[in-house]
């Protein structure tokens, strides 16, 4: 019987489409952490997260907020001397966390990501009025009212549709998506 893959191997497998070097090539230089604009909000720095994945510290990796706070700016990826695609590694851990339902309920990121992917799969494009409730209620009442006002103004000016619209040849699009990600969340 084939040996069960380690956590590190599972995350590496999720990076099969990435052009980056293997995570094992990390030299722990800290360039990624020094570059990251949101590092101050992260439980663990990007450098530590890569080290924790390589050390198979699965629970510690999944427990931290680092990958949910990653803004996907790719600064770390373009500066990494080992040519590791750190931003894609963050996405890989996000996907792993969603599929295994290991994320903390108080985080906005997982619900937002799942809703976004479902909206794209069902319509072929994003639809902000469905996405907004996934994060709006984590804001204060003033910010919620500002968002609602802005959304209404955009609808009135025709900058945002009132109902979701679907792209042409949606079935073809779904076939492409099916080759990239599992369709477990599809309605
Ligand atoms: S910049 Fe690259 S090599 Fe340096 S710590 Fe980050 S992932 Fe590792
Ligand atoms: S891609 Fe994510 S981890 Fe990398 S620098 Fe940007 S926010 Fe930080």
XYZ file of C-alpha atoms and ligand atoms in Angstrom:
203
model
C 0.000 0.000 0.000
C 1.290 3.460 -0.914
C 2.475 5.529 2.033
C 0.160 8.360 3.113
C 1.575 11.688 1.897
C 2.866 14.047 4.547
C 1.236 17.462 5.008
C 4.191 19.056 3.249
C 3.728 16.714 0.273
C -0.022 17.419 0.178
C 0.610 21.182 -0.025
C 3.330 20.634 -2.640
C 0.902 18.534 -4.677
C -1.539 21.456 -4.669
C 1.210 23.572 -6.223
C 1.518 21.335 -9.287
C 0.573 24.182 -11.648
C 2.887 26.728 -10.026
C 6.063 27.762 -11.851
C 7.887 28.187 -8.526
C 10.623 26.073 -6.953
C 9.761 23.402 -4.365
C 9.018 24.755 -0.871
C 11.896 22.610 0.392
C 14.272 25.035 -1.347
C 13.447 27.746 1.199
C 16.623 29.033 2.851
C 14.682 30.900 5.570
C 16.216 34.227 4.528
C 13.142 36.220 5.582
C 12.923 38.316 2.403
C 9.241 37.359 2.058
C 8.420 38.525 5.594
C 10.375 41.752 5.138
C 8.495 42.425 1.905
C 4.989 41.556 3.021
C 2.702 44.610 3.465
C 0.329 42.795 5.851
C 2.852 40.874 7.948
C 1.902 42.855 11.065
C -1.587 41.335 10.961
C -0.389 37.756 10.563
C -0.046 35.228 13.396
C 3.036 33.814 11.676
C 5.272 35.527 9.124
C 5.413 34.111 5.579
C 8.956 32.855 6.295
C 7.765 30.968 9.362
C 4.747 29.583 7.512
C 6.931 28.071 4.770
C 9.202 26.619 7.464
C 6.209 25.189 9.332
C 4.864 23.545 6.171
C 8.273 21.997 5.503
C 8.360 20.750 9.101
C 4.900 19.159 8.667
C 3.435 21.248 11.502
C -0.026 20.778 10.015
C -2.168 21.890 12.976
C -0.040 24.987 13.615
C -0.182 25.958 9.946
C -3.947 25.472 9.678
C -4.589 27.273 12.985
C -2.845 30.495 12.002
C -4.433 33.356 10.065
C -1.404 34.042 7.847
C -2.698 32.589 4.593
C -6.135 34.204 5.037
C -4.531 37.603 5.580
C -2.304 37.256 2.514
C -3.360 39.975 0.064
C -1.964 38.097 -2.974
C 0.228 41.039 -3.907
C 3.021 38.673 -5.082
C 5.782 40.957 -3.734
C 7.272 38.031 -1.848
C 7.098 35.753 -4.885
C 9.025 38.109 -7.153
C 11.684 38.776 -4.488
C 12.274 35.276 -3.141
C 15.917 34.330 -3.896
C 14.945 30.649 -3.968
C 12.222 31.386 -6.574
C 9.473 29.940 -4.418
C 5.956 31.047 -5.352
C 4.944 31.991 -1.810
C 1.666 33.637 -2.849
C 0.581 30.414 -4.572
C 1.598 28.459 -1.464
C -0.785 30.700 0.510
C -3.554 29.802 -1.952
C -2.679 26.113 -1.634
C -3.097 26.235 2.153
C -6.375 28.151 1.730
C -7.704 25.431 -0.577
C -6.527 22.716 1.773
C -8.192 24.473 4.705
C -11.509 24.869 2.838
C -11.589 21.278 1.581
C -10.816 19.914 5.044
C -13.013 22.528 6.789
C -10.289 23.361 9.280
C -10.700 27.119 9.291
C -11.853 29.205 12.213
C -15.527 30.258 12.007
C -14.724 33.861 12.923
C -12.627 34.436 9.792
C -14.176 36.297 6.852
C -11.799 34.879 4.225
C -13.100 31.273 3.950
C -16.764 32.225 3.429
C -15.779 34.993 1.028
C -13.567 32.598 -0.984
C -16.194 29.851 -1.148
C -18.929 32.299 -2.159
C -16.670 33.879 -4.771
C -15.772 30.509 -6.335
C -19.425 29.353 -6.354
C -20.512 32.622 -7.975
C -17.856 32.283 -10.670
C -18.765 28.626 -11.296
C -22.505 29.355 -11.483
C -22.336 32.547 -13.555
C -18.876 32.729 -15.089
C -18.399 36.132 -13.456
C -18.452 37.795 -10.067
C -21.568 39.429 -8.563
C -20.829 41.874 -5.742
C -24.285 41.900 -4.023
C -23.809 38.195 -3.232
C -20.215 38.658 -2.065
C -20.750 41.748 0.100
C -22.767 40.047 2.905
C -19.865 37.611 3.487
C -17.736 40.434 4.913
C -20.046 43.407 5.557
C -21.310 42.170 8.908
C -17.778 42.038 10.305
C -17.713 45.830 9.863
C -19.172 48.536 12.048
C -22.660 49.897 11.338
C -21.215 53.087 9.782
C -19.128 51.084 7.265
C -22.095 48.797 6.455
C -24.259 51.834 5.671
C -21.464 53.324 3.535
C -21.133 50.054 1.583
C -24.907 49.799 1.120
C -25.073 53.415 -0.054
C -22.212 52.921 -2.512
C -23.751 49.679 -3.845
C -27.123 51.367 -4.361
C -25.506 54.309 -6.169
C -23.582 51.944 -8.444
C -26.777 50.069 -9.299
C -28.666 53.307 -9.987
C -25.878 54.475 -12.312
C -25.793 51.115 -14.095
C -22.279 50.297 -12.859
C -23.461 47.130 -11.092
C -26.286 44.803 -12.210
C -29.294 44.284 -9.925
C -29.415 40.574 -10.797
C -26.499 38.256 -11.635
C -25.792 37.775 -15.324
C -24.241 34.668 -16.871
C -21.525 34.583 -19.499
C -22.119 33.002 -22.902
C -21.062 29.356 -23.313
C -21.099 28.778 -19.551
C -20.903 24.993 -20.039
C -17.586 25.328 -21.859
C -16.298 27.527 -19.057
C -17.356 24.930 -16.462
C -15.481 22.218 -18.367
C -12.308 24.323 -18.138
C -12.841 25.005 -14.436
C -13.497 21.302 -13.768
C -9.981 20.573 -14.960
C -8.526 23.042 -12.484
C -10.507 22.622 -9.266
C -12.880 20.017 -7.831
C -16.533 21.072 -8.243
C -17.638 20.011 -4.762
C -19.130 23.404 -4.054
C -21.124 23.653 -7.280
C -24.870 24.073 -6.862
S 12.030 34.692 0.610
Fe 11.934 32.583 -0.168
S 13.811 31.604 0.587
Fe 13.517 33.479 1.800
S 12.344 32.790 3.617
Fe 10.852 33.476 2.097
S 10.281 31.593 0.977
Fe 12.198 31.161 2.072
S 1.635 37.709 -1.580
Fe 0.785 37.555 0.494
S 2.479 36.806 1.768
Fe 3.367 37.563 -0.147
S 3.948 39.699 0.285
Fe 1.901 39.747 -0.614
S 0.482 39.699 1.119
Fe 2.491 39.049 1.894
